[in-house]
Amino acid sequence: MEQVVYGLLEKGADVNAQGGEYGSALQAASSKGHEAIMKVLLENGADMNAQGGEYGSALQAASSEGHEAVVKVLLKRGADVNAQGGGYGSALHAAS
């Protein structure tokens, strides 16, 4: 899957495009626990605090699904722990 993401980005895919259930590709990868893909997206300019979709932000998505490794990466890179949005409100609400 990682190679598919690289290929799409090489062809000009918008790393911050919004739409659908997940919002952005970063929110989708975070909700599924795809740490390697999430890192590729972040290295290519994905906005980790972007709001959209069912979850709100990537941190809220990872928190709601219990993906501890993904949460740690996002926190280390400065994700906003108090961001509000999506169906959960905050990352803390999503993790509960």
mmCIF file of C-alpha atoms in Angstrom:
data_model
loop_
_atom_site.group_PDB
_atom_site.id
_atom_site.type_symbol
_atom_site.label_atom_id
_atom_site.label_comp_id
_atom_site.label_asym_id
_atom_site.label_seq_id
_atom_site.Cartn_x
_atom_site.Cartn_y
_atom_site.Cartn_z
ATOM 1 C CA MET A 1 0.000 0.000 0.000
ATOM 2 C CA GLU A 2 2.852 2.360 0.775
ATOM 3 C CA GLN A 3 4.061 2.175 -2.839
ATOM 4 C CA VAL A 4 0.577 3.067 -4.075
ATOM 5 C CA VAL A 5 0.605 6.192 -1.901
ATOM 6 C CA TYR A 6 4.065 7.149 -3.201
ATOM 7 C CA GLY A 7 2.863 6.646 -6.779
ATOM 8 C CA LEU A 8 -0.201 8.810 -6.303
ATOM 9 C CA LEU A 9 1.824 11.573 -4.661
ATOM 10 C CA GLU A 10 4.373 11.454 -7.494
ATOM 11 C CA LYS A 11 1.528 12.002 -9.961
ATOM 12 C CA GLY A 12 0.392 15.105 -8.092
ATOM 13 C CA ALA A 13 -2.294 13.839 -5.724
ATOM 14 C CA ASP A 14 -3.269 16.545 -3.218
ATOM 15 C CA VAL A 15 -2.016 15.252 0.133
ATOM 16 C CA ASN A 16 -4.573 17.436 1.944
ATOM 17 C CA ALA A 17 -7.625 16.735 -0.221
ATOM 18 C CA GLN A 18 -10.799 16.416 1.849
ATOM 19 C CA GLY A 19 -13.878 14.322 1.276
ATOM 20 C CA GLY A 20 -15.817 11.275 2.286
ATOM 21 C CA GLU A 21 -16.119 9.486 5.590
ATOM 22 C CA TYR A 22 -12.508 9.969 6.697
ATOM 23 C CA GLY A 23 -11.865 13.544 5.599
ATOM 24 C CA SER A 24 -8.250 13.359 4.418
ATOM 25 C CA ALA A 25 -5.860 10.555 3.522
ATOM 26 C CA LEU A 26 -4.002 11.201 6.783
ATOM 27 C CA GLN A 27 -7.202 10.806 8.780
ATOM 28 C CA ALA A 28 -7.966 7.570 6.919
ATOM 29 C CA ALA A 29 -4.466 6.153 7.508
ATOM 30 C CA SER A 30 -4.597 7.192 11.163
ATOM 31 C CA SER A 31 -7.985 5.583 11.734
ATOM 32 C CA LYS A 32 -6.739 2.316 10.214
ATOM 33 C CA GLY A 33 -3.446 2.316 12.126
ATOM 34 C CA HIS A 34 -1.300 2.530 8.979
ATOM 35 C CA GLU A 35 1.724 4.122 10.635
ATOM 36 C CA ALA A 36 4.061 3.830 7.628
ATOM 37 C CA ILE A 37 1.538 5.447 5.275
ATOM 38 C CA MET A 38 0.804 8.140 7.822
ATOM 39 C CA LYS A 39 4.520 8.995 7.995
ATOM 40 C CA VAL A 40 4.746 9.189 4.184
ATOM 41 C CA LEU A 41 1.796 11.570 4.112
ATOM 42 C CA LEU A 42 3.275 13.754 6.870
ATOM 43 C CA GLU A 43 6.656 13.855 5.107
ATOM 44 C CA ASN A 44 4.827 15.076 2.000
ATOM 45 C CA GLY A 45 3.070 17.962 3.733
ATOM 46 C CA ALA A 46 -0.119 16.478 5.166
ATOM 47 C CA ASP A 47 -1.757 18.819 7.678
ATOM 48 C CA MET A 48 -2.061 16.737 10.846
ATOM 49 C CA ASN A 49 -4.484 19.210 12.422
ATOM 50 C CA ALA A 50 -6.861 19.444 9.464
ATOM 51 C CA GLN A 51 -10.490 18.905 10.410
ATOM 52 C CA GLY A 52 -12.954 16.880 8.367
ATOM 53 C CA GLY A 53 -14.832 13.655 8.080
ATOM 54 C CA GLU A 54 -16.362 11.543 10.810
ATOM 55 C CA TYR A 55 -13.394 11.733 13.184
ATOM 56 C CA GLY A 56 -12.381 15.397 13.057
ATOM 57 C CA SER A 57 -8.570 15.224 13.013
ATOM 58 C CA ALA A 58 -5.967 12.514 12.483
ATOM 59 C CA LEU A 59 -5.305 12.440 16.238
ATOM 60 C CA GLN A 60 -9.000 11.968 16.973
ATOM 61 C CA ALA A 61 -9.179 9.198 14.362
ATOM 62 C CA ALA A 62 -6.209 7.292 15.792
ATOM 63 C CA SER A 63 -7.410 7.814 19.370
ATOM 64 C CA SER A 64 -10.908 6.547 18.639
ATOM 65 C CA GLU A 65 -9.544 3.299 17.198
ATOM 66 C CA GLY A 66 -6.904 2.778 19.903
ATOM 67 C CA HIS A 67 -3.871 3.028 17.596
ATOM 68 C CA GLU A 68 -1.298 3.919 20.247
ATOM 69 C CA ALA A 69 1.742 3.976 17.932
ATOM 70 C CA VAL A 70 -0.004 6.374 15.542
ATOM 71 C CA VAL A 71 -1.108 8.600 18.429
ATOM 72 C CA LYS A 72 2.492 8.751 19.682
ATOM 73 C CA VAL A 73 3.815 9.792 16.256
ATOM 74 C CA LEU A 74 1.199 12.526 15.924
ATOM 75 C CA LEU A 75 1.848 13.838 19.440
ATOM 76 C CA LYS A 76 5.612 13.833 18.861
ATOM 77 C CA ARG A 77 5.083 15.890 15.697
ATOM 78 C CA GLY A 78 2.936 18.441 17.535
ATOM 79 C CA ALA A 79 -0.675 17.449 16.884
ATOM 80 C CA ASP A 80 -3.192 19.687 18.654
ATOM 81 C CA VAL A 81 -4.476 17.625 21.602
ATOM 82 C CA ASN A 82 -7.301 20.082 22.262
ATOM 83 C CA ALA A 83 -8.682 20.290 18.729
ATOM 84 C CA GLN A 84 -12.456 19.964 18.617
ATOM 85 C CA GLY A 85 -14.414 18.450 15.751
ATOM 86 C CA GLY A 86 -15.929 15.389 14.216
ATOM 87 C CA GLY A 87 -18.292 13.086 16.015
ATOM 88 C CA TYR A 88 -16.139 12.787 19.131
ATOM 89 C CA GLY A 89 -15.294 16.358 20.089
ATOM 90 C CA SER A 90 -11.669 15.966 21.214
ATOM 91 C CA ALA A 91 -9.011 13.247 21.052
ATOM 92 C CA LEU A 92 -9.594 12.559 24.743
ATOM 93 C CA HIS A 93 -13.312 12.027 24.095
ATOM 94 C CA ALA A 94 -12.467 9.801 21.137
ATOM 95 C CA ALA A 95 -10.138 7.649 23.240
ATOM 96 C CA SER A 96 -12.709 7.185 26.008
#
